[in-house]
PDB file of C-alpha atoms in Angstrom:
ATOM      1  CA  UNK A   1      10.238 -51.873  56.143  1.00 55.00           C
ATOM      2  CA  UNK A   2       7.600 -53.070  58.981  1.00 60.00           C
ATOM      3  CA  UNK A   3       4.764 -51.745  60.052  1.00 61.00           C
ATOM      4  CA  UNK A   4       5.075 -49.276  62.434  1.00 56.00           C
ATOM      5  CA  UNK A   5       8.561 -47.524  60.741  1.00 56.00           C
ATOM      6  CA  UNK A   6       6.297 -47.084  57.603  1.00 52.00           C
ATOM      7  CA  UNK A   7       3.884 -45.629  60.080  1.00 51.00           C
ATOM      8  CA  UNK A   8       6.886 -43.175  61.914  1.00 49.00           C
ATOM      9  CA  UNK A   9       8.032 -42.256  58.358  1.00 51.00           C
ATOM     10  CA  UNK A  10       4.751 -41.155  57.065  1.00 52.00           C
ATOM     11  CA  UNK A  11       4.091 -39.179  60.230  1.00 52.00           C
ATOM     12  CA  UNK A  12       7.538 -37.485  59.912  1.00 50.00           C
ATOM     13  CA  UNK A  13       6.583 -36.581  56.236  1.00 52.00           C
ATOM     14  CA  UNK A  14       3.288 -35.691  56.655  1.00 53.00           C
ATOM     15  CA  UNK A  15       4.538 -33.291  59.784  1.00 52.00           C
ATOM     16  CA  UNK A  16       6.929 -32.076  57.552  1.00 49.00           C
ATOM     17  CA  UNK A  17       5.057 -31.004  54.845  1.00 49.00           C
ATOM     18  CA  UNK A  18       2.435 -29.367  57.179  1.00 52.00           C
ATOM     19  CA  UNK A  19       5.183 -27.550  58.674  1.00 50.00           C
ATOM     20  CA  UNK A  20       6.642 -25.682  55.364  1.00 52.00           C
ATOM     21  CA  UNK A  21       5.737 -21.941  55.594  1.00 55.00           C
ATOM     22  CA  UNK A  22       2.846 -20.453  53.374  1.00 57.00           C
ATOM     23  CA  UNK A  23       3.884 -17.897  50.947  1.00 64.00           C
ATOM     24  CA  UNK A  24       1.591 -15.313  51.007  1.00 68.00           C
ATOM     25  CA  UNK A  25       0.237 -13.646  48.105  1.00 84.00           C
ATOM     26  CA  UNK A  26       0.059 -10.020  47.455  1.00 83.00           C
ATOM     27  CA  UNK A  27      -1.385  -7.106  45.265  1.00 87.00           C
ATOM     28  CA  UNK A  28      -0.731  -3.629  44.680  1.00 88.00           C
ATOM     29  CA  UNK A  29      -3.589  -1.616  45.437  1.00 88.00           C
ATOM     30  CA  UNK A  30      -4.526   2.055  45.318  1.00 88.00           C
ATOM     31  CA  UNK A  31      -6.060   4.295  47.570  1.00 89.00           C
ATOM     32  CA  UNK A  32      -7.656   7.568  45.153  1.00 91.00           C
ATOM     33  CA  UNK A  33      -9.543  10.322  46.297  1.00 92.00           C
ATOM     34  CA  UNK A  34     -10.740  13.757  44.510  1.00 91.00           C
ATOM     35  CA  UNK A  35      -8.924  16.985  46.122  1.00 91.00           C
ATOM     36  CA  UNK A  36     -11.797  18.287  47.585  1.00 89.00           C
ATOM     37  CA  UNK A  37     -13.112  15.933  49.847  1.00 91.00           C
ATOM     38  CA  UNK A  38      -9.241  14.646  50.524  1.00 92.00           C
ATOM     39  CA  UNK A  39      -7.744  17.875  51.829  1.00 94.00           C
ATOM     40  CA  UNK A  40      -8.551  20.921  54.031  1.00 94.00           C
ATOM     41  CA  UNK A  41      -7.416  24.330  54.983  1.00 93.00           C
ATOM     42  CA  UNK A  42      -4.847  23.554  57.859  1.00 88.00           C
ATOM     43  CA  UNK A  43      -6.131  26.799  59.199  1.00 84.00           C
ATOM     44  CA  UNK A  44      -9.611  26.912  58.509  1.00 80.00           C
ATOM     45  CA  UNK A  45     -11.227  30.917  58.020  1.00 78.00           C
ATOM     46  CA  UNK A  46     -13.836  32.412  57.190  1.00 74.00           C
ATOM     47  CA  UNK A  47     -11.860  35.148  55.043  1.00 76.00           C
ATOM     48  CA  UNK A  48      -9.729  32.231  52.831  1.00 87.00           C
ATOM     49  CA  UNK A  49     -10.773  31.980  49.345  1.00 93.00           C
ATOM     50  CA  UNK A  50      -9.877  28.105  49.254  1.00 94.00           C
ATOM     51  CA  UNK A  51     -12.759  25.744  48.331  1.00 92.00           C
ATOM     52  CA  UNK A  52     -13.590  22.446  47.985  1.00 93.00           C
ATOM     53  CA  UNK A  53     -15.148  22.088  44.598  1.00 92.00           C
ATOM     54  CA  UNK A  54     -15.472  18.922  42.202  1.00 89.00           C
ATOM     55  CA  UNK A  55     -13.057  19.533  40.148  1.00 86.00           C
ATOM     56  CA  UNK A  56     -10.509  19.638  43.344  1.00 93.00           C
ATOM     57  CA  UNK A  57      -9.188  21.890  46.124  1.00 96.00           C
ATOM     58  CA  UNK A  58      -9.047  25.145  44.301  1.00 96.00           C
ATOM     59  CA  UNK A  59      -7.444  28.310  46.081  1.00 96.00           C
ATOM     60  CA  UNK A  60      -9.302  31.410  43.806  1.00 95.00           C
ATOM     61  CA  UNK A  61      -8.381  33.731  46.281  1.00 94.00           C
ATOM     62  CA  UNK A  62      -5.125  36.254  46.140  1.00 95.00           C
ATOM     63  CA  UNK A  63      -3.115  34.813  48.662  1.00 95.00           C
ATOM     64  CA  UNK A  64      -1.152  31.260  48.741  1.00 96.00           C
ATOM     65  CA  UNK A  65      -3.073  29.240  51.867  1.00 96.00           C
ATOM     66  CA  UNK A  66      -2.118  26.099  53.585  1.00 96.00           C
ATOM     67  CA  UNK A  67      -3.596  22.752  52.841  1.00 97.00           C
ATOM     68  CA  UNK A  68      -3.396  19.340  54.125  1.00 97.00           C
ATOM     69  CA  UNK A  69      -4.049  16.280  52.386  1.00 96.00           C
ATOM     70  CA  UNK A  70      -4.593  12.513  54.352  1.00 92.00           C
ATOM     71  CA  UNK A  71      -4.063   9.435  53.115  1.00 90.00           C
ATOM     72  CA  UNK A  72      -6.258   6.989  55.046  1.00 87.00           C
ATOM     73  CA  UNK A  73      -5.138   3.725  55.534  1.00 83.00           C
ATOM     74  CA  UNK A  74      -6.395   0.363  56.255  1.00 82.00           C
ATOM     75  CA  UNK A  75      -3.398  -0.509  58.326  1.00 81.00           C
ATOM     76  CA  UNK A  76      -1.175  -0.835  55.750  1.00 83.00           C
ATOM     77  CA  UNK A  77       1.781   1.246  54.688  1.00 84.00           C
ATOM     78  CA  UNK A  78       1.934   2.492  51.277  1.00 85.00           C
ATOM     79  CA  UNK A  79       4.957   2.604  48.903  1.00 86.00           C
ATOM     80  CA  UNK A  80       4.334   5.353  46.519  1.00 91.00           C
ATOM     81  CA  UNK A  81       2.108   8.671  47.282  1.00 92.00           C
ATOM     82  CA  UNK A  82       0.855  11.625  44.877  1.00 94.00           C
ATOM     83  CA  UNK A  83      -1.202  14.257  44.545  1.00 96.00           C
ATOM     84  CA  UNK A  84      -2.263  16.038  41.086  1.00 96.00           C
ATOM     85  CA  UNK A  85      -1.798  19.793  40.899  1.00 97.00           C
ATOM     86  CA  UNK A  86      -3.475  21.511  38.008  1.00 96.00           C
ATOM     87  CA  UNK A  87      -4.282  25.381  37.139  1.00 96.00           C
ATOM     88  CA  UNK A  88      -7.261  27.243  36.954  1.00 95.00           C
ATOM     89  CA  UNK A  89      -6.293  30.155  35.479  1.00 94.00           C
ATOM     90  CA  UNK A  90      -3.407  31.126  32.974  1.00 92.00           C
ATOM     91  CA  UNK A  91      -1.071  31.305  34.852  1.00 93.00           C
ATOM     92  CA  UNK A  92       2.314  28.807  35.572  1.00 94.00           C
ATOM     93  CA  UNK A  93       2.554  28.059  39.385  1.00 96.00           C
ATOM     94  CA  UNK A  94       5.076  26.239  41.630  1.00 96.00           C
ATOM     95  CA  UNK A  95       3.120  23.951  44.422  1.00 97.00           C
ATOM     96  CA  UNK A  96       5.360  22.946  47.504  1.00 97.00           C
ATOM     97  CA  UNK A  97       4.556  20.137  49.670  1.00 96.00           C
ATOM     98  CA  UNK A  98       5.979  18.408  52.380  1.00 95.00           C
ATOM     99  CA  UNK A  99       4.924  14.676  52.694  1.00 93.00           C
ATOM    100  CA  UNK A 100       4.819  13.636  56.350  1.00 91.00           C
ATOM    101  CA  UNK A 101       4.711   9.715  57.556  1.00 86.00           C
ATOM    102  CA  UNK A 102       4.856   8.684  61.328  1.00 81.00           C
ATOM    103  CA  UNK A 103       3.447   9.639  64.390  1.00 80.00           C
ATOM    104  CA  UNK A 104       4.818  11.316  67.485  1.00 80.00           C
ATOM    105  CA  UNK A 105       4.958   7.937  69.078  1.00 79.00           C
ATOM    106  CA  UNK A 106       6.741   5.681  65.908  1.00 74.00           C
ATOM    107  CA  UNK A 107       8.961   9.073  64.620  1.00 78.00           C
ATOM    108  CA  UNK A 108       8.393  11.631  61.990  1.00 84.00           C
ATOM    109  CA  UNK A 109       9.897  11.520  58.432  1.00 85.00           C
ATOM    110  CA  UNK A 110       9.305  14.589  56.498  1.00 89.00           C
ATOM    111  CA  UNK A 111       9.742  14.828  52.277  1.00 90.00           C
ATOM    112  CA  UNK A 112       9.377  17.983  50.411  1.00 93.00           C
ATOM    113  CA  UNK A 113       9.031  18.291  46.927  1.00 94.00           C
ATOM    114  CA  UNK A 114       7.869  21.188  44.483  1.00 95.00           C
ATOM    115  CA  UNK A 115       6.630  20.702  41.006  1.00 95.00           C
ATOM    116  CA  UNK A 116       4.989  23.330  38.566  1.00 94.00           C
ATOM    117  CA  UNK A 117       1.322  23.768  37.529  1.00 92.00           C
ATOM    118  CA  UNK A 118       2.175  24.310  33.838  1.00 82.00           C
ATOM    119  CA  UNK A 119       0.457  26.798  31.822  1.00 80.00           C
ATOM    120  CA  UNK A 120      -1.262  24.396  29.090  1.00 86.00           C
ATOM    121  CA  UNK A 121      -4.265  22.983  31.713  1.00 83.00           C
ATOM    122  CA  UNK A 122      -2.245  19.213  32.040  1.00 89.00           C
ATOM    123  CA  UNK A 123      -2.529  18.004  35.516  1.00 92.00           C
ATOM    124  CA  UNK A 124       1.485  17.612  37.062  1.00 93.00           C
ATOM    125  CA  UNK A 125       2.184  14.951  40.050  1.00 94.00           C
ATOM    126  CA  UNK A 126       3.818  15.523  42.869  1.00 94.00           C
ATOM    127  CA  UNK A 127       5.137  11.622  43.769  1.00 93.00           C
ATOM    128  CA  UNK A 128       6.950  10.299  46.871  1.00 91.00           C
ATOM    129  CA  UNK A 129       8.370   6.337  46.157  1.00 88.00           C
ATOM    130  CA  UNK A 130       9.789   4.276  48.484  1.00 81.00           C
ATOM    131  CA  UNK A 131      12.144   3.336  45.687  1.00 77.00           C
ATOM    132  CA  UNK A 132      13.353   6.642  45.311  1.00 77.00           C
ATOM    133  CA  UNK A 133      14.541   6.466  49.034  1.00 72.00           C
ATOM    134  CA  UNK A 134      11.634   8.507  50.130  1.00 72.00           C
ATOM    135  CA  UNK A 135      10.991   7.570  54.112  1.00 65.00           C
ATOM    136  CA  UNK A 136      13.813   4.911  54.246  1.00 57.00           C
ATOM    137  CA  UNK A 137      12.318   1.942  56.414  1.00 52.00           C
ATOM    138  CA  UNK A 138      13.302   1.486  60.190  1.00 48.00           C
ATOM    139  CA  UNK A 139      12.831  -2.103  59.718  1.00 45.00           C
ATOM    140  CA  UNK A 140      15.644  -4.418  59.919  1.00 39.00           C
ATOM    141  CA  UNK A 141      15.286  -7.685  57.362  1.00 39.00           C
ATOM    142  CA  UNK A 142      11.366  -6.273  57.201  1.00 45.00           C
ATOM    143  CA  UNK A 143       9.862  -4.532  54.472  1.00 46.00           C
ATOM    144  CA  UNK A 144      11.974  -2.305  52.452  1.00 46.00           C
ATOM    145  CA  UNK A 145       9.647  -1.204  50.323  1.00 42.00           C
ATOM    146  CA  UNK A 146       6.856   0.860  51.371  1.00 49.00           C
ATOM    147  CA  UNK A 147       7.052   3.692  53.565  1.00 59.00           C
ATOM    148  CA  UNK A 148       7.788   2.944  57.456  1.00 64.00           C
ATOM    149  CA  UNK A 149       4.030   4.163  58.965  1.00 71.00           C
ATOM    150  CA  UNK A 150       0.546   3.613  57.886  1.00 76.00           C
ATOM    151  CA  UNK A 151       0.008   7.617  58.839  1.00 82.00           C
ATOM    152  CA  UNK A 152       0.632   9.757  56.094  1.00 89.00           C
ATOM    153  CA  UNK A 153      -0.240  12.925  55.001  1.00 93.00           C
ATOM    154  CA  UNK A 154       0.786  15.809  52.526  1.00 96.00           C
ATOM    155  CA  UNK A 155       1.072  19.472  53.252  1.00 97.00           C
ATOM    156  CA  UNK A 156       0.876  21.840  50.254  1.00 97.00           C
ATOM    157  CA  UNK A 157       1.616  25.499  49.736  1.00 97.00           C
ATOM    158  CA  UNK A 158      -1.390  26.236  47.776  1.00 97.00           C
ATOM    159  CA  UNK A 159      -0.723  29.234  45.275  1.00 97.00           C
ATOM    160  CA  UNK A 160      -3.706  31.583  44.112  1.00 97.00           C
ATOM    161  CA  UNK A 161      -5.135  30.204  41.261  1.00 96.00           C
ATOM    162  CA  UNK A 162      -3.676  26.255  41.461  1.00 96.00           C
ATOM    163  CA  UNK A 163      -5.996  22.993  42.550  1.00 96.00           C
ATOM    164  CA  UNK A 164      -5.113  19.780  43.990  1.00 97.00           C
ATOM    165  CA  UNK A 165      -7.275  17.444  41.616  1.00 96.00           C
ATOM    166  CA  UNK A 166      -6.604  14.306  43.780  1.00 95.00           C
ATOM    167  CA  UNK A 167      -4.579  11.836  46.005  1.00 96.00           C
ATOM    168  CA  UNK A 168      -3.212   8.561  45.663  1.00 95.00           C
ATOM    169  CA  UNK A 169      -2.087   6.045  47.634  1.00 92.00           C
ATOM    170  CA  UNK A 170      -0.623   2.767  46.289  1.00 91.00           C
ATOM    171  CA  UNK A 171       0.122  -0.181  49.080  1.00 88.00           C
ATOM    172  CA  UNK A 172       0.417  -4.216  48.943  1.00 85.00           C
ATOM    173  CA  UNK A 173      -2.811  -6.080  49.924  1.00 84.00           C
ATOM    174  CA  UNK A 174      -2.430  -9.732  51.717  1.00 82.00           C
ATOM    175  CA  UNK A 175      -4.966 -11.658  49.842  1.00 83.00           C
ATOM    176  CA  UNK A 176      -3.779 -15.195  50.914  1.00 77.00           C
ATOM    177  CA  UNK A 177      -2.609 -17.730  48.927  1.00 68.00           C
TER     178      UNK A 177
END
């Protein structure tokens, strides 16, 4: 081979090479947050007897209240969602909430899911999974497994005398190669 083929060849190989895609590299992270700070009264009042405490959001009033929970995100969707439900008082409850992902603008998918307190003091989840078919993606040949918007929140029928103890988030990070 002469000279300048041997250069052409190496050029065409080196191009090549430089031209094969990267393959990005990815964690699972989570997103957590306590109950009180992560969730509010979706009607605030003066006269409700829900309260952010640390130990959650506890409702020690008489009447069941509405209460929304937010998942912020850093752009990226997440594939599986929870909150923690526990007791504070002797007493078995059922907590309903609705998980919500999208925005006016991308579409709304709603979720709703009930679980039970227990009467023995063990926090319960209340989990929404992308691999459960929760939020099935819009994407076509895109992801398939994480829910189809960044936005997501969680609104729970909070009974008297049950807490949300936290929220939790769980998404794949990009961290490069």
């Amino acid at each position: 081979m002469n000279i300048p083929n041997a250069f052409v060849v190496a050029i065409l190989v080196g191009g090549f090479v430089a031209a094969q895609p990267a393959n990005a590299a990815t964690i699972d992270r989570t997103y957590q947050d306590q109950g009180g700070p992560a969730c509010q009264l979706s009607m605030p009042t003066t006269s409700s007897q829900v309260r952010p405490r640390a130990t959650g959001m506890r409702n020690e009033g008489t009447a069941s209240e509405f209460v929304i929970c937010q998942f912020p995100s850093n752009g990226t969707p997440f594939f599986r969602a929870s909150i923690t439900i526990v007791r504070i008082d002797e007493n078995n409850h059922d907590v309903q909430c609705t998980a919500v992902n999208g925005t006016q603008l991308s579409g709304i998918q709603y979720s709703t899911r009930t679980a039970t307190t227990g009467t023995d003091g063990t926090p319960n989840s209340i989990t929404w999974d992308r691999a459960w078919g929760d939020f099935p993606s819009p994407y076509q040949n895109g992801p398939t497994d994480r829910f189809s918007q960044p936005a997501l929140s969680v609104t729970c029928i909070l009974p008297p005398g049950a807490a949300i103890q936290g929220v939790y988030g769980s998404y794949h990070d990009d961290v490069g190669q």
